[in-house]
Short mmCIF file of C-alpha atoms in Angstrom, two decimals:
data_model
loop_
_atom_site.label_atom_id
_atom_site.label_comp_id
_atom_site.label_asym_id
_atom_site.label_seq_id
_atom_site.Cartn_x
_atom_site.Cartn_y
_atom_site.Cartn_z
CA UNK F 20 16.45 7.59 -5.81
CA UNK F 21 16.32 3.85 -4.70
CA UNK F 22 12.72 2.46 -3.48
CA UNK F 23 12.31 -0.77 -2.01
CA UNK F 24 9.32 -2.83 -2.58
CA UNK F 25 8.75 -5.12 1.01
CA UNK F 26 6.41 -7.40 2.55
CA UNK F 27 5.46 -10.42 3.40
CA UNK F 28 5.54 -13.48 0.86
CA UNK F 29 2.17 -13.41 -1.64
CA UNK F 30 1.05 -10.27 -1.08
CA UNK F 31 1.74 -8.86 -4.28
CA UNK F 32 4.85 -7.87 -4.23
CA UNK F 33 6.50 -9.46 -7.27
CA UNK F 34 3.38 -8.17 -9.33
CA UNK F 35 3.69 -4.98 -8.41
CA UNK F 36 7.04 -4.48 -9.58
CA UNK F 37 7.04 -6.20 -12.74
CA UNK F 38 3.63 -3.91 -13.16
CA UNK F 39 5.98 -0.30 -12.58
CA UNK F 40 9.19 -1.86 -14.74
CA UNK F 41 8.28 -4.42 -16.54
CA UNK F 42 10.98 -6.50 -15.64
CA UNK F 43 9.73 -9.76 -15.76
CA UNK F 44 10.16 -10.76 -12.59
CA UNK F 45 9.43 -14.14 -11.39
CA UNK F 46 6.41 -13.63 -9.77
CA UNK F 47 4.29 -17.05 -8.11
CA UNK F 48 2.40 -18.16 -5.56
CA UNK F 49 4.64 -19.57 -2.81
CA UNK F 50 7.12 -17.96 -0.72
CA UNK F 51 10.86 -16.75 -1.33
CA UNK F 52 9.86 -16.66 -4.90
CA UNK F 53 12.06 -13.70 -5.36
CA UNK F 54 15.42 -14.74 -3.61
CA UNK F 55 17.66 -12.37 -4.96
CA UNK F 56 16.43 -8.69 -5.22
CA UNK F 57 15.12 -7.62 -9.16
CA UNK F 58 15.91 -3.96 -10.16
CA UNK F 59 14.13 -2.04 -12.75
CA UNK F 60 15.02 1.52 -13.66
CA UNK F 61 11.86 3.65 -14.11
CA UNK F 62 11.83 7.08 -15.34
CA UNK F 63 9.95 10.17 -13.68
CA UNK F 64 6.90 11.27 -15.91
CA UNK F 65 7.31 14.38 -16.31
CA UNK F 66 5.13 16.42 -19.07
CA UNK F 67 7.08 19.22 -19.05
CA UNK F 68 9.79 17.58 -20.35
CA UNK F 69 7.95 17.08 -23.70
CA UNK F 70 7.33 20.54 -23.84
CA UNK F 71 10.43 21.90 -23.22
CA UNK F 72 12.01 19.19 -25.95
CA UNK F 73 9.49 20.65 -28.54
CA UNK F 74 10.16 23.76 -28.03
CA UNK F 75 13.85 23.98 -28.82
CA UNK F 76 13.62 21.17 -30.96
CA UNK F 77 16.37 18.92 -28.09
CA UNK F 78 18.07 16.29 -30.14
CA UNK F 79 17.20 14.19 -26.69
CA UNK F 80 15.43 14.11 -23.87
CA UNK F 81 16.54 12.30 -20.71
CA UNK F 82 14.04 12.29 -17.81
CA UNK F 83 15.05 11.15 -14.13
CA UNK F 84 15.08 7.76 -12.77
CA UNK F 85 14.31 5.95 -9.89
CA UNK F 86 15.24 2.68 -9.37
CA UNK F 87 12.99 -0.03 -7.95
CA UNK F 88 13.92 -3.18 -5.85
CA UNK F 89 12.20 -5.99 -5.56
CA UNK F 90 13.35 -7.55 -1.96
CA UNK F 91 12.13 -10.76 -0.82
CA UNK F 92 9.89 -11.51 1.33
CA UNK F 93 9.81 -11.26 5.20
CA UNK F 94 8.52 -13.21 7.30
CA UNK F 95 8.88 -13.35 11.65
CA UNK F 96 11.86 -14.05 12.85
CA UNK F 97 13.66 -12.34 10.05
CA UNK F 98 15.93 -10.30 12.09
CA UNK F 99 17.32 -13.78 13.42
CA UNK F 100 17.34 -14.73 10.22
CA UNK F 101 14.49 -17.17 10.24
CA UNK F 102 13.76 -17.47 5.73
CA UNK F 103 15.75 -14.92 3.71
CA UNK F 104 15.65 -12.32 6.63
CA UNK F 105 19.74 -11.68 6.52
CA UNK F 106 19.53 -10.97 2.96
CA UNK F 107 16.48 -8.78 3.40
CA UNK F 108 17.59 -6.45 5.89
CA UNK F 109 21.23 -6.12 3.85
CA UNK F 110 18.99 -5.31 0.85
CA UNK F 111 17.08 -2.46 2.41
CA UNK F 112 19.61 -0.92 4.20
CA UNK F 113 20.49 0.25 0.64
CA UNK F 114 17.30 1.57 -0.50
CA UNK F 115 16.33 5.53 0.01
CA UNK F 116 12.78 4.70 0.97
CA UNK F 117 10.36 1.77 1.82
CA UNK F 118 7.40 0.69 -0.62
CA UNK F 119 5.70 -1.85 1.53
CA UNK F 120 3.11 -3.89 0.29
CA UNK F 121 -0.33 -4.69 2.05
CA UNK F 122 -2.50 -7.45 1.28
CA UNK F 123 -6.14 -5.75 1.57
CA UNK F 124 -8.09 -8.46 -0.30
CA UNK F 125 -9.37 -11.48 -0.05
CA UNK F 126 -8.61 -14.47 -2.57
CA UNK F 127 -9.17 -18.82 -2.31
CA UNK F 128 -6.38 -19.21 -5.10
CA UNK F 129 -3.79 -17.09 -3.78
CA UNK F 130 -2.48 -18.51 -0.53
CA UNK F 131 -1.48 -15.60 2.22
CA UNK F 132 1.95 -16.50 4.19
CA UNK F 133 -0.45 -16.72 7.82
CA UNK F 134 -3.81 -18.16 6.55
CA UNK F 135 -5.40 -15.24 6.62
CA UNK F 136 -5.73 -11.59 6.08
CA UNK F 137 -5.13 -8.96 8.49
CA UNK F 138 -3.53 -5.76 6.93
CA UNK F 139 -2.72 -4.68 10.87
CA UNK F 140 -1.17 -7.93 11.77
CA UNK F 141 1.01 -8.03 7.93
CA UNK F 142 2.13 -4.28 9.10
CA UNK F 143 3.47 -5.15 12.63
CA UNK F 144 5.12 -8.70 11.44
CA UNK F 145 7.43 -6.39 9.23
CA UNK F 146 7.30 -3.00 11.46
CA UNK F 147 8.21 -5.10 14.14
CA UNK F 148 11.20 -7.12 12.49
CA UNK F 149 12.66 -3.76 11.17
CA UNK F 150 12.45 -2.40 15.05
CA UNK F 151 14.19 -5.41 16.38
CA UNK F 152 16.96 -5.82 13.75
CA UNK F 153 17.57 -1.57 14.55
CA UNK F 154 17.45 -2.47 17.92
CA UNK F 155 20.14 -4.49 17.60
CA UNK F 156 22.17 -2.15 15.64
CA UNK F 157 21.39 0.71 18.56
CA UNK F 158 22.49 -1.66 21.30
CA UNK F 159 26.20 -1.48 19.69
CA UNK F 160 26.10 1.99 19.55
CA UNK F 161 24.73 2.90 23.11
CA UNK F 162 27.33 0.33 24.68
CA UNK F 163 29.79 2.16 22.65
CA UNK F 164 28.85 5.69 23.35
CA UNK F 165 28.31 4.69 27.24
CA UNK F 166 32.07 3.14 27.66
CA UNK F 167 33.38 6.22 26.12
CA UNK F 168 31.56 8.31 28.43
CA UNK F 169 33.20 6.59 31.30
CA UNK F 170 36.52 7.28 29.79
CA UNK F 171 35.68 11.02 30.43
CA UNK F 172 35.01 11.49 26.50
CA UNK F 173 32.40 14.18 26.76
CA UNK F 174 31.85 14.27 23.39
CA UNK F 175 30.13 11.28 23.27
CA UNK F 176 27.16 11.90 25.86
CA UNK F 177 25.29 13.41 23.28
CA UNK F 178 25.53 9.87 21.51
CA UNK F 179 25.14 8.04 24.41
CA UNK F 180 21.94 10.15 25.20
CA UNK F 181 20.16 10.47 21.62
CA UNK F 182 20.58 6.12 21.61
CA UNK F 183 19.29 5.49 24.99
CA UNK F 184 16.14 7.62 24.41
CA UNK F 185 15.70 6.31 20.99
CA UNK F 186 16.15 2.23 22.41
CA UNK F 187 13.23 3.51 24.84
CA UNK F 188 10.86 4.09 21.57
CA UNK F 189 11.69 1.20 19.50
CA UNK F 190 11.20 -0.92 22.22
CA UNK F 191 7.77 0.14 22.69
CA UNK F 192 7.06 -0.45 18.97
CA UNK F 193 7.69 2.77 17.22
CA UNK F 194 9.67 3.07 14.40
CA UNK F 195 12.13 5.48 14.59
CA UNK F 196 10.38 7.99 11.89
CA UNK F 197 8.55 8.87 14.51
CA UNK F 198 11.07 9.76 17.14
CA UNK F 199 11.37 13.45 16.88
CA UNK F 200 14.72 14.03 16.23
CA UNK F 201 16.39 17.91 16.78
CA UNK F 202 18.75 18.76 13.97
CA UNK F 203 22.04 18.10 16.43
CA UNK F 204 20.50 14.21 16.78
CA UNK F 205 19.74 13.97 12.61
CA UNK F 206 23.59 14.91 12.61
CA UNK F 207 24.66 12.09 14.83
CA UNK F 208 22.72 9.64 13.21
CA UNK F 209 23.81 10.45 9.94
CA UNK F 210 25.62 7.26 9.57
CA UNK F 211 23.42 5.01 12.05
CA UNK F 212 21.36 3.96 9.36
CA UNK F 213 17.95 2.59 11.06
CA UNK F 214 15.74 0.97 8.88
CA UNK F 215 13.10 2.01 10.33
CA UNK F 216 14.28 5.76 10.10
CA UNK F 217 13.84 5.34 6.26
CA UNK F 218 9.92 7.06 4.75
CA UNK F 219 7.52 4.55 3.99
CA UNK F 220 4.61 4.34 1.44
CA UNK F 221 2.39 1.82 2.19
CA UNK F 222 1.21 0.36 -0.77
CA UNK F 223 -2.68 -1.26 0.07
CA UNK F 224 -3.01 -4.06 -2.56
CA UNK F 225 -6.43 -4.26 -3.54
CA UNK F 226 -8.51 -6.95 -5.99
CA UNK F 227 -9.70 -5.33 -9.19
CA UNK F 228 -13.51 -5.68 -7.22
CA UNK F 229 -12.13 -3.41 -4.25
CA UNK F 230 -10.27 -1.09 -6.25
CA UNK F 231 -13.10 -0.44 -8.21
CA UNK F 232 -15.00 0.30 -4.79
CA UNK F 233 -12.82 2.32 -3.83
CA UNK F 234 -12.66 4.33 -6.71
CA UNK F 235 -16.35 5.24 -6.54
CA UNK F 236 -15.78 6.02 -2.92
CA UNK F 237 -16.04 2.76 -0.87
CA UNK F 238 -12.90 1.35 0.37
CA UNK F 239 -13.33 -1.84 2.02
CA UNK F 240 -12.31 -2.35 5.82
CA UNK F 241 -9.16 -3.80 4.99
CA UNK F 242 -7.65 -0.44 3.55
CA UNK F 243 -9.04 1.58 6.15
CA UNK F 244 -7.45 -0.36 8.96
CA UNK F 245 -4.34 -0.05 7.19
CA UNK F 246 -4.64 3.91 6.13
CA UNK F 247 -5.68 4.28 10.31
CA UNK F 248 -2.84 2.98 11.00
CA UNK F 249 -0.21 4.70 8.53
CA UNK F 250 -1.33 7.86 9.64
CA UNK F 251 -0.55 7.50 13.44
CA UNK F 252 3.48 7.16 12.04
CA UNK F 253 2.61 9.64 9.55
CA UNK F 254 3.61 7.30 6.14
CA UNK F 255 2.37 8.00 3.13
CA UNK F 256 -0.29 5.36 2.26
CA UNK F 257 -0.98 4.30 -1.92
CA UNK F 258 -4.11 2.75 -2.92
CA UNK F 259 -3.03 0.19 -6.02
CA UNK F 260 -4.36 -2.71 -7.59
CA UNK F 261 -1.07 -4.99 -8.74
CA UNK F 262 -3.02 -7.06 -11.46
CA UNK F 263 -4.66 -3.84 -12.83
CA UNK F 264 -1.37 -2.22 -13.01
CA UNK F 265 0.27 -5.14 -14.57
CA UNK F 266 -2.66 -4.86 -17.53
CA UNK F 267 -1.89 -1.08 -17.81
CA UNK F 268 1.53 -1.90 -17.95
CA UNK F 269 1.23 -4.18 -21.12
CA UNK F 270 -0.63 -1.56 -23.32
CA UNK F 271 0.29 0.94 -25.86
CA UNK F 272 0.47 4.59 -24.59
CA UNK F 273 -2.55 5.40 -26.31
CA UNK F 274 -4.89 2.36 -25.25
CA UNK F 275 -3.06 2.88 -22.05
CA UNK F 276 -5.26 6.38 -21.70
CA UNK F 277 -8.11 5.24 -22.75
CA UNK F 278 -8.15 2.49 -20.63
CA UNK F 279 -6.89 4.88 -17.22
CA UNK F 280 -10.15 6.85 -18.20
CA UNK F 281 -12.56 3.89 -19.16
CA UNK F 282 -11.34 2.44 -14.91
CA UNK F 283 -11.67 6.70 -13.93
CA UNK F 284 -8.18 7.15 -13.15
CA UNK F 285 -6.09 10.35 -14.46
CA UNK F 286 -3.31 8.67 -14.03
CA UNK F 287 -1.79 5.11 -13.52
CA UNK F 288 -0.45 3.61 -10.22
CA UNK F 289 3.30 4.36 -10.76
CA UNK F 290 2.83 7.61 -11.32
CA UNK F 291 1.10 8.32 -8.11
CA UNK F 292 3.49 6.08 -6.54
CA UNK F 293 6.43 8.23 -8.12
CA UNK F 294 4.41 11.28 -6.59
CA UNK F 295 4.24 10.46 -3.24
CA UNK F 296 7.62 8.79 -2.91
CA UNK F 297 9.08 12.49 -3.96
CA UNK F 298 6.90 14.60 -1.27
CA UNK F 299 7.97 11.88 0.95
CA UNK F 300 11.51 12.22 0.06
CA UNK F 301 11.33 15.70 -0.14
CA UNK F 302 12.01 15.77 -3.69
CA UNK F 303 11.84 18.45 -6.60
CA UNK F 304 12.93 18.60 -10.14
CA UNK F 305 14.65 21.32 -12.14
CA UNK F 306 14.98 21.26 -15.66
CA UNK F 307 17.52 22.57 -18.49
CA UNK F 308 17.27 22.39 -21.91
CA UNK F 309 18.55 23.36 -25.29
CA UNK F 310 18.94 21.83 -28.43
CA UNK F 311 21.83 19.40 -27.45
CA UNK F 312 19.50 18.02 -25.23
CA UNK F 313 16.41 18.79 -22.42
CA UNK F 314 16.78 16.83 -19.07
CA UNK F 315 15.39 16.71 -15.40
CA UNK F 316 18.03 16.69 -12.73
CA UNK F 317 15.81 15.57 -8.71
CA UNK F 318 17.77 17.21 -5.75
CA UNK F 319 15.95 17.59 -2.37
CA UNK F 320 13.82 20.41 -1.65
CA UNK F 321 15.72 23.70 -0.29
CA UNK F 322 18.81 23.27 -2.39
CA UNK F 323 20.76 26.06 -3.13
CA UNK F 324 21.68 26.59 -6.47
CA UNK F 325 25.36 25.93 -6.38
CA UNK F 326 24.25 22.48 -5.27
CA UNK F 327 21.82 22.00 -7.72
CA UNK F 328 24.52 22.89 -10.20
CA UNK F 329 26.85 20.26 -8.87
CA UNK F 330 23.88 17.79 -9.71
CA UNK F 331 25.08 17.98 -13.38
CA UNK F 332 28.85 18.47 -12.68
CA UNK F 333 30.86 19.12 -9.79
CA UNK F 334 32.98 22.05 -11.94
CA UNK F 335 29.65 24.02 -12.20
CA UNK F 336 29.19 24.37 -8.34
CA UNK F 337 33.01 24.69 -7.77
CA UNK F 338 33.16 27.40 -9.99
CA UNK F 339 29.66 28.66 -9.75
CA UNK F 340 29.17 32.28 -10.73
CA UNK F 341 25.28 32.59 -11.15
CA UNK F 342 22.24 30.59 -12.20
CA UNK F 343 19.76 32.29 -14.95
CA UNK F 344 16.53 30.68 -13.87
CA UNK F 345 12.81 31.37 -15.44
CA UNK F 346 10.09 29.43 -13.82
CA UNK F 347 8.16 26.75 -16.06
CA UNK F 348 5.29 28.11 -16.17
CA UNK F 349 6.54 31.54 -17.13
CA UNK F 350 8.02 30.31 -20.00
CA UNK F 351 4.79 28.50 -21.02
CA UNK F 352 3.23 32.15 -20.17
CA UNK F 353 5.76 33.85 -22.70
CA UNK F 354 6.20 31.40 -25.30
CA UNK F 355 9.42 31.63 -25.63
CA UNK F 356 13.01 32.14 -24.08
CA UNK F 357 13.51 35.17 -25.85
CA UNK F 358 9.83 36.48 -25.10
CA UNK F 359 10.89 35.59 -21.68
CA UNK F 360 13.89 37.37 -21.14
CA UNK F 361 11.97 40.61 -22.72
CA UNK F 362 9.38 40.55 -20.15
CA UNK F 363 12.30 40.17 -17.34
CA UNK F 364 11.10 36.65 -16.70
CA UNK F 365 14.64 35.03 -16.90
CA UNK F 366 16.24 36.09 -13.67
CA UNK F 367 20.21 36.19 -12.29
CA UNK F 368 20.11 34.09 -9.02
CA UNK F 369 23.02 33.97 -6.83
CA UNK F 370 24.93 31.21 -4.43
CA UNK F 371 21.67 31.39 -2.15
CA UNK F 372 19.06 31.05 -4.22
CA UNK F 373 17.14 28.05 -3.25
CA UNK F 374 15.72 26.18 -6.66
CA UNK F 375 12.42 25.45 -7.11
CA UNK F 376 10.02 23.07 -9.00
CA UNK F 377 10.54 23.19 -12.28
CA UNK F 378 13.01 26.03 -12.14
CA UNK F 379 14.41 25.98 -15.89
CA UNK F 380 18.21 27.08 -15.11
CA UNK F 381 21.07 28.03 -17.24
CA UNK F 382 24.50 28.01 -14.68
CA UNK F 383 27.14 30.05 -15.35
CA UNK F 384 30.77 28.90 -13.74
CA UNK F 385 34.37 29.49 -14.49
CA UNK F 386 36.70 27.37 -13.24
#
C-alpha cells in the first residue's frame, strides 16, 4: 500500500512524515521545501505478530509495509502548473490513497502559504485543483467515447455516458468518491485513474495546546469545520499533532509508552493513521507462521483464498488445493496448534472461502 501525504506548503506536511518514518526529511518553513517526493517504508503494527513468533519460536518475523510519500506542496493553479503542480499531480497518480494535511492551528513563527488559516478554504484550494486536473483527464475521454459513438461503436455509449454524468459532478465541485458509481461504471474506469476517485484521510494538524484540548474533549473550531466537512464526502478524518509525533518518534519503545500514556493516548498517531488508511482501503491481514519464519501478508477485504494464496506466490493459487485456516483468536483460546486442531479449530477451506482478519492459514497446492 502507497499513501500520499498532500497539502498545501507549511502545513505540516514534511513533519508529519519524518514523524511516521523517520526519514529525515527536509522539513522548513517556506514553500517547495520538499521538491522531489521522500519515501519511507513503515511497517504495520501488528501484536499478533509477536505472539505468533513466540509461540513457534520463528527464526523471523516480517510484518507488512506501507509506504509513505512525501509530495510537495500544492498550491492554486497547480493543475496549470502554477509551483510544482506538474510534478504533484504525476506523484499522486501513483499513490493508493490520499493523506492530506490540514492546518488547524494557529502559529506567529510559522508562516501559512495564504496569510491565514482557514481549514475549509486549505481543503477546497487542493479538492478543487485535483477536480480540475481530473477534469481535464475526463474531457479526453468523453470526446473520445462521443466520436466513437458516432462511428456506430455501441460499445462505447456506456463510456460516453458514465464520463458525461461524471464531468456534470466534478464540475460542481465534487470529487469523484462521491459519484456513486454501479459496478459496470467501477469496471470502465478501471484504468481512468481520477485523483480524486482515490480515499482520503484528512489529517487535522493540531498545536500540542489543541491536541491536548482535544484529547480531554474540546476540539477547537478549526477541526470541527474540517471534520463537517470530511464527512459530507464521507473521508476518513485523523486528529494528529506533527511536532508531538515527531517527539514520540525519537524515543525508545519503552519511554515511547510511557510517554503515549503520560499525553492519554493508547496508541501513537501512525498507528491510528495505519488503521484508518486500511478500513479506508478496505484492507485485512492474514497471517502464517512457523519456525522458518511468521509474516503478515494485507489483501483487500472479501478475498478468496486462492487469491490470498497468490499473495505469497503465484504457484500456490495456480495450484491451489485447500487452505487450513484457524482464526487468531482461537489459537490464543487453545494454546496451541496442536490443541487447536484437537478441538477441530483448524479448518479445510476451499477455492471460495473468503479470508478473514487474522485468519492464520496453511495452503496446500500442487503444481
Amino acid at each position: 500500500m502507497k499513501l500520499g501525504i498532500v497539502g498545501l506548503p507549511n502545513v505540516g506536511k514534511s513533519t508529519l512524515f519524518n514523524a511516521i518514518t523517520n526519514a529525515g526529511a527536509e522539513s522548513a518553513n517556506y514553500p517547495f521545501c520538499t521538491i522531489e517526493p521522500n519515501v519511507g517504508m513503515v511497517a504495520v503494527p501488528d501484536k499478533r505478530l509477536e505472539v505468533l513468533s513466540e509461540l513457534h519460536k520463528s527464526a523471523r518475523t516480517v510484518p507488512a509495509f506501507i509506504e509513505f510519500v512525501d509530495i510537495a506542496g500544492l498550491v492554486k493553479g497547480a493543475s496549470r502548473g502554477e509551483g510544482l503542480g506538474n510534478k504533484f499531480l504525476s506523484h499522486i497518480r501513483e499513490v493508493d490513497a490520499i493523506v492530506h494535511v490540514v492546518r488547524c492551528f494557529d502559529s506567529e513563527t510559522i508562516v501559512h502559504v495564504e496569510g491565514s488559516v482557514d481549514p475549509l478554504r486549505d481543503m477546497e484550494t487542493i479538492n478543487l485543483e485535483l477536480i480540475l486536473a481530473d477534469l481535464e483527464t475526463l474531457d479526453k475521454r468523453y470526446e473520445k467515447a462521443s466520436r466513437l459513438v458516432l462511428k456506430g461503436e455501441k460499445s462505447a455509449a456506456a463510456e460516453a455516458k458514465l464520463f458525461g454524468a461524471l464531468k456534470e459532478h466534478l464540475e460542481a465541485g465534487q470529487p469523484a468518491r462521491s459519484f456513486e458509481f454501479s459496478d459496470d461504471d467501477l469496471e470502465l474506469m478501471r484504468d481512468v485513474n481520477l485523483l480524486t476517485q482515490k480515499p482520503v484521510v484528512y489529517a487535522a494538524n493540531m498545536d500540542e495546546a489543541a491536541f491536548a484540548a482535544y484529547t480531554a474533549g474540546t476540539p477547537n473550531e478549526y477541526f470541527q469545520q474540517l471534520a463537517a466537512e470530511a464527512a459530507k464526502e464521507g473521508a476518513g478524518v485523523l486528529p494528529i499533532c506533527a511536532q508531538l509525533e515527531q517527539d514520540i518518534a525519537e524515543l525508545e519503545p519503552e519511554e515511547k509508552q510511557m510517554f503515549l500514556a503520560e499525553v492519554g493516548l493508547s496508541e501513537s498517531g501512525l498507528d491510528r493513521l495505519i488503521r484508518v488508511s486500511y478500513d479506508l482501503l478496505g484492507l485485512i491481514s492474514f497471517l502464517t507462521t512457523g519456525a522458518d519464519e511468521t509474516r503478515a501478508w494485507t489483501i483487500k477485504r472479501g478475498t478468496k483464498a486462492p487469491q490470498a494464496a497468490g499473495k505469497i506466490h503465484t504457484d500456490f493459487e495456480r495450484g491451489f488445493i485447500r487452505a487450513e485456516t484457524v482464526a487468531y483468536d482461537d489459537l490464543m483460546a487453545a494454546g496451541t496448534m496442536v490443541k487447536a486442531r484437537e478441538k477441530g479449530l483448524i479448518r479445510s477451506e476451499g477455492k471460495d472461502y473468503i479470508v478473514q482478519d487474522g485468519d492464520i492459514i496453511l495452503f496446500r497446492f500442487n503444481v
